[in-house]
Amino acid sequence: MDLNRASTFVRVVETGGFTRAAEALNLPPSSISRSVSRLEDELGVVLLERTTRKVALTDAGKAFFERARDALAGLAEANALALDAAHEAHGVVRVAFPPDLAVGAGQMVARFMTAQPRIRLELTFTTRGAELVGDLVDLAVAIGKLPDSTLVTRRIGHAVHGLFASPAYLAAHGTPRQLRDLAKHDAVLARATGGDATWELTGPRGVERVDVHARLVGDHMQFVMAGAIAGLGIALLPEMFVGPELVRLLPRYTTALQLHVLTHANRHLPRRVALMRDFLVDTLGGECTKHAAR
């Protein structure tokens, strides 16, 4: 079978007629009509019922169209993958990142971009990453429990969060010795209702909760960390990205949330996206393992 004729037939059906298909393919309508007629001769069946106003699929045409469309799409994917593998990875990769991990995202992706100089990255910081995959982003890092979906999920590990404050804050306000002491201190929070929030941490006695009051609230983790470094209160921060500017408090109390990388299930993954996915799995997974072992 001549695949060009099958491709032309699919385009006729998708565009709704010979004239539109001819315009899309930049060919004379007579060439389009002749190509479909020869395909019908090869198959020995009528695929299209032609009238002066439109074309309609016969039962045989409908069956052939559905299979041919999928087969041609598969060939296009195979062609794209082969070309992708034959050249250095390049192009744009769009990634959704959870705000909780925004603090260290810049340094982390800089390592990837140094290793892959022809790949450009566009990062979106959102808690709705799972909803954006396939439409606005190529992949997403998600934190916490995932909603049911058809996305392909790669589990990374657990992001451990701990309590931190600056030496200046501790010098002025004292160091909490027990979990309940946190209620007497200022907190820097990413989320709060009326300035109040409840921290849920796992410690020696299992899961415990403590109500805290915020002196500062900001919905971006990098802002929360900056507030803690400035001495405005105690913050619950991802351990993997906290530097020496802050002091770890009550180290036996942590909260751990599952990390995932999500990609679309029904699309071939360009090599540039697969490279970014694997980098995130390896890098974040390594950080999760290192901090979980402490």
Coordinates of C-alpha atoms in Angstrom, one line a residue:
M1 CA 0.0 0.0 0.0
D2 CA 1.2 3.5 -0.8
L3 CA 1.3 5.3 2.6
N4 CA 1.1 8.7 0.9
R5 CA -2.4 7.8 -0.4
A6 CA -3.5 6.5 3.1
S7 CA -2.2 9.8 4.6
T8 CA -4.0 11.8 1.9
F9 CA -7.3 9.9 2.6
V10 CA -6.9 10.6 6.4
R11 CA -6.4 14.3 5.7
V12 CA -9.5 14.4 3.5
V13 CA -11.6 13.0 6.3
E14 CA -10.1 15.2 9.0
T15 CA -10.6 18.4 6.9
G16 CA -14.0 17.4 5.6
G17 CA -13.4 17.4 1.9
F18 CA -11.1 17.3 -1.1
T19 CA -10.8 21.0 -1.5
R20 CA -9.8 21.7 2.1
A21 CA -7.4 18.7 2.1
A22 CA -5.8 20.1 -1.1
E23 CA -5.4 23.5 0.6
A24 CA -3.8 21.9 3.6
L25 CA -1.4 19.8 1.5
N26 CA -0.8 22.5 -1.1
L27 CA -1.9 20.3 -4.0
P28 CA -4.5 20.5 -6.7
P29 CA -7.9 19.0 -5.7
S30 CA -7.7 16.7 -8.7
S31 CA -4.5 15.2 -7.3
I32 CA -6.2 14.6 -3.9
S33 CA -9.3 12.9 -5.6
R34 CA -7.1 10.8 -7.8
S35 CA -5.0 9.6 -4.8
V36 CA -8.0 8.5 -2.9
S37 CA -9.5 6.7 -5.9
R38 CA -6.3 4.8 -6.4
L39 CA -6.3 3.8 -2.7
E40 CA -9.8 2.5 -3.1
D41 CA -8.7 0.5 -6.2
E42 CA -5.8 -1.0 -4.2
L43 CA -8.2 -2.0 -1.4
G44 CA -11.0 -3.0 -3.6
V45 CA -13.6 -1.1 -1.5
V46 CA -15.3 2.3 -1.6
L47 CA -14.1 4.4 1.3
L48 CA -15.9 7.7 0.5
E49 CA -19.4 8.5 -0.8
R50 CA -19.0 11.6 -2.9
T51 CA -21.7 14.2 -3.5
T52 CA -21.5 17.7 -5.0
R53 CA -21.5 19.2 -1.5
K54 CA -19.6 16.8 0.8
V55 CA -17.9 13.5 1.2
A56 CA -19.1 10.8 3.7
L57 CA -17.4 7.7 5.0
T58 CA -18.7 4.3 4.1
D59 CA -18.7 1.6 6.8
A60 CA -15.5 0.3 5.3
G61 CA -14.1 3.9 5.1
K62 CA -14.8 4.5 8.7
A63 CA -13.0 1.3 9.8
F64 CA -10.0 2.1 7.6
F65 CA -9.8 5.7 8.7
E66 CA -9.7 4.8 12.4
R67 CA -6.9 2.3 12.0
A68 CA -5.0 4.3 9.4
R69 CA -5.1 7.5 11.5
D70 CA -3.7 5.7 14.6
A71 CA -1.1 3.9 12.4
L72 CA 0.1 7.1 10.8
A73 CA 0.2 8.9 14.2
G74 CA 2.4 6.0 15.4
L75 CA 4.7 6.4 12.4
A76 CA 5.0 10.1 13.1
E77 CA 5.9 9.5 16.7
A78 CA 8.5 6.9 15.6
N79 CA 10.0 9.4 13.2
A80 CA 10.1 12.1 15.8
L81 CA 11.8 9.7 18.3
A82 CA 14.3 8.6 15.8
L83 CA 15.3 12.2 14.9
D84 CA 15.3 13.1 18.5
A85 CA 17.7 10.3 19.4
A86 CA 20.0 11.1 16.4
H87 CA 20.7 14.7 17.6
E88 CA 21.7 16.5 20.8
A89 CA 18.6 17.1 22.9
H90 CA 17.3 20.6 22.4
G91 CA 14.2 22.7 22.8
V92 CA 11.9 23.9 25.6
V93 CA 10.9 21.8 28.6
R94 CA 8.0 23.2 30.7
V95 CA 8.0 22.0 34.3
A96 CA 5.5 22.6 37.1
F97 CA 7.2 22.8 40.5
P98 CA 5.5 22.8 44.0
P99 CA 6.1 26.1 45.8
D100 CA 7.4 24.1 48.8
L101 CA 10.5 23.2 46.8
A102 CA 11.0 26.5 45.1
V103 CA 13.8 27.4 47.5
G104 CA 16.4 25.1 45.9
A105 CA 14.9 24.9 42.4
G106 CA 17.2 27.5 40.8
Q107 CA 20.5 25.8 41.8
M108 CA 19.2 22.4 41.0
V109 CA 18.0 23.1 37.5
A110 CA 21.2 25.1 36.8
R111 CA 23.1 21.8 37.1
F112 CA 20.8 20.3 34.5
M113 CA 21.1 23.2 32.1
T114 CA 24.9 23.1 32.4
A115 CA 24.9 19.4 31.4
Q116 CA 22.3 20.1 28.6
P117 CA 23.2 23.4 27.1
R118 CA 20.7 23.3 24.2
I119 CA 17.7 22.7 26.5
R120 CA 15.7 25.7 27.8
L121 CA 13.5 25.4 30.8
E122 CA 10.3 27.2 31.8
L123 CA 9.3 26.6 35.4
T124 CA 5.8 27.3 36.9
F125 CA 5.4 27.2 40.7
T126 CA 2.0 25.9 41.6
T127 CA 0.2 23.4 43.7
R128 CA -1.9 22.4 40.7
G129 CA 0.9 20.8 38.6
A130 CA -1.0 17.5 38.1
E131 CA -3.8 19.4 36.4
L132 CA -1.5 21.2 34.0
V133 CA 0.5 18.2 32.6
G134 CA -0.2 17.7 28.9
D135 CA -1.7 21.2 28.4
L136 CA 0.5 23.9 29.9
V137 CA 3.5 21.8 31.1
D138 CA 5.4 18.7 29.9
L139 CA 5.9 17.3 33.4
A140 CA 5.2 18.2 37.0
V141 CA 6.8 17.6 40.4
A142 CA 4.0 17.0 42.8
I143 CA 4.1 16.8 46.6
G144 CA 1.7 15.0 48.9
K145 CA -1.3 12.7 48.0
L146 CA -2.2 12.6 44.4
P147 CA -5.7 12.7 42.9
D148 CA -6.8 9.8 40.7
S149 CA -5.6 10.4 37.1
T150 CA -4.2 8.7 34.0
L151 CA -0.8 10.4 34.3
V152 CA 2.3 8.3 34.5
T153 CA 3.7 8.6 38.0
R154 CA 7.3 8.1 39.1
R155 CA 7.8 8.1 42.9
I156 CA 10.8 10.0 44.1
G157 CA 10.8 9.7 47.8
H158 CA 9.7 11.7 50.8
A159 CA 10.5 15.4 51.3
V160 CA 11.3 15.9 54.9
H161 CA 10.4 19.2 56.5
G162 CA 11.9 20.4 59.8
L163 CA 11.7 23.4 62.1
F164 CA 14.3 26.2 61.6
A165 CA 15.1 29.6 63.0
S166 CA 17.9 32.1 62.7
P167 CA 20.5 32.5 65.4
A168 CA 19.4 36.2 65.8
Y169 CA 15.8 35.1 66.5
L170 CA 16.8 32.5 69.0
A171 CA 19.1 34.9 70.8
A172 CA 16.2 37.4 71.2
H173 CA 13.4 34.9 72.0
G174 CA 15.0 31.8 73.3
T175 CA 15.1 28.2 72.0
P176 CA 12.1 26.0 72.2
R177 CA 12.8 22.8 74.1
Q178 CA 9.5 21.0 73.6
L179 CA 7.0 20.9 70.8
R180 CA 4.4 22.8 72.9
D181 CA 6.9 25.7 73.3
L182 CA 6.3 26.6 69.7
A183 CA 2.9 28.1 70.6
K184 CA 4.8 30.8 72.5
H185 CA 6.9 31.8 69.5
D186 CA 6.4 33.7 66.3
A187 CA 6.1 31.6 63.2
V188 CA 6.7 32.4 59.5
L189 CA 4.0 30.5 57.6
A190 CA 3.3 29.7 53.9
R191 CA -0.4 29.3 54.7
A192 CA -2.5 30.6 57.6
T193 CA -6.1 31.5 58.5
G194 CA -6.3 34.7 60.4
G195 CA -2.6 34.5 61.1
D196 CA -3.0 31.1 62.8
A197 CA -2.1 27.5 61.6
T198 CA -1.6 24.1 63.0
W199 CA 1.6 22.3 62.5
E200 CA 1.3 18.5 62.3
L201 CA 4.6 16.8 63.0
T202 CA 5.8 13.2 63.6
G203 CA 7.9 12.7 66.7
P204 CA 8.8 10.2 69.4
R205 CA 5.1 9.8 70.3
G206 CA 3.8 9.6 66.8
V207 CA 1.9 12.4 65.1
E208 CA 1.5 15.5 67.3
R209 CA -0.1 18.9 66.6
V210 CA 0.7 22.4 67.8
D211 CA -1.1 25.6 67.1
V212 CA 1.2 28.5 66.0
H213 CA 0.7 32.2 65.4
A214 CA 2.3 33.9 62.4
R215 CA 4.1 37.1 62.5
L216 CA 4.6 36.8 58.7
V217 CA 2.7 34.9 56.1
G218 CA 3.8 34.4 52.5
D219 CA 2.6 31.9 49.9
H220 CA 6.0 31.1 48.5
M221 CA 8.5 28.9 50.3
Q222 CA 11.5 31.1 49.3
F223 CA 9.8 34.1 50.9
V224 CA 9.1 32.0 54.1
M225 CA 12.8 31.0 54.2
A226 CA 13.9 34.6 53.7
G227 CA 11.6 35.6 56.6
A228 CA 13.2 33.0 58.9
I229 CA 16.7 34.1 57.9
A230 CA 15.7 37.7 58.7
G231 CA 14.9 36.6 62.2
L232 CA 11.1 37.0 62.0
G233 CA 10.2 33.6 63.4
I234 CA 10.4 29.8 63.3
A235 CA 9.6 28.2 59.9
L236 CA 8.8 24.6 58.8
L237 CA 11.1 24.2 55.8
P238 CA 12.3 21.4 53.5
E239 CA 15.5 20.1 55.0
M240 CA 17.1 19.4 51.6
F241 CA 17.3 23.1 50.7
V242 CA 18.1 24.8 54.1
G243 CA 21.6 26.3 54.4
P244 CA 23.8 27.2 57.3
E245 CA 22.1 30.5 57.9
L246 CA 19.4 28.7 60.0
V247 CA 19.5 26.5 63.1
R248 CA 17.6 23.2 63.2
L249 CA 15.2 23.0 66.1
L250 CA 13.6 19.9 67.8
P251 CA 15.2 17.6 65.3
R252 CA 13.2 14.6 66.3
Y253 CA 10.0 16.3 64.9
T254 CA 9.5 16.3 61.2
T255 CA 6.8 16.0 58.5
A256 CA 7.4 14.0 55.4
L257 CA 5.4 14.2 52.2
Q258 CA 5.7 11.9 49.2
L259 CA 7.3 13.4 46.0
H260 CA 6.3 12.4 42.5
V261 CA 7.2 13.3 38.9
L262 CA 4.2 13.2 36.6
T263 CA 4.1 12.9 32.8
H264 CA 1.4 12.4 30.2
A265 CA 0.3 8.8 29.6
N266 CA -0.8 9.1 26.0
R267 CA 2.0 11.0 24.3
H268 CA 5.5 10.0 23.3
L269 CA 8.0 11.7 25.5
P270 CA 10.6 13.8 23.7
R271 CA 14.2 13.0 24.8
R272 CA 14.6 16.5 26.3
V273 CA 11.6 15.8 28.6
A274 CA 12.8 12.3 29.5
L275 CA 16.2 13.7 30.4
M276 CA 14.6 16.3 32.7
R277 CA 12.3 13.7 34.2
D278 CA 15.2 11.4 35.0
F279 CA 17.3 14.2 36.3
L280 CA 14.6 15.2 38.8
V281 CA 14.0 11.6 39.9
D282 CA 17.8 11.1 40.5
T283 CA 18.5 14.5 42.1
L284 CA 15.4 14.9 44.3
G285 CA 15.5 11.1 45.1
G286 CA 19.1 11.4 46.2
E287 CA 18.3 14.4 48.5
C288 CA 15.2 12.5 49.9
T289 CA 17.3 9.5 50.7
K290 CA 20.1 11.5 52.3
H291 CA 17.8 13.4 54.6
A292 CA 15.6 10.4 55.4
A293 CA 18.8 8.6 56.7
R294 CA 19.6 11.3 59.2

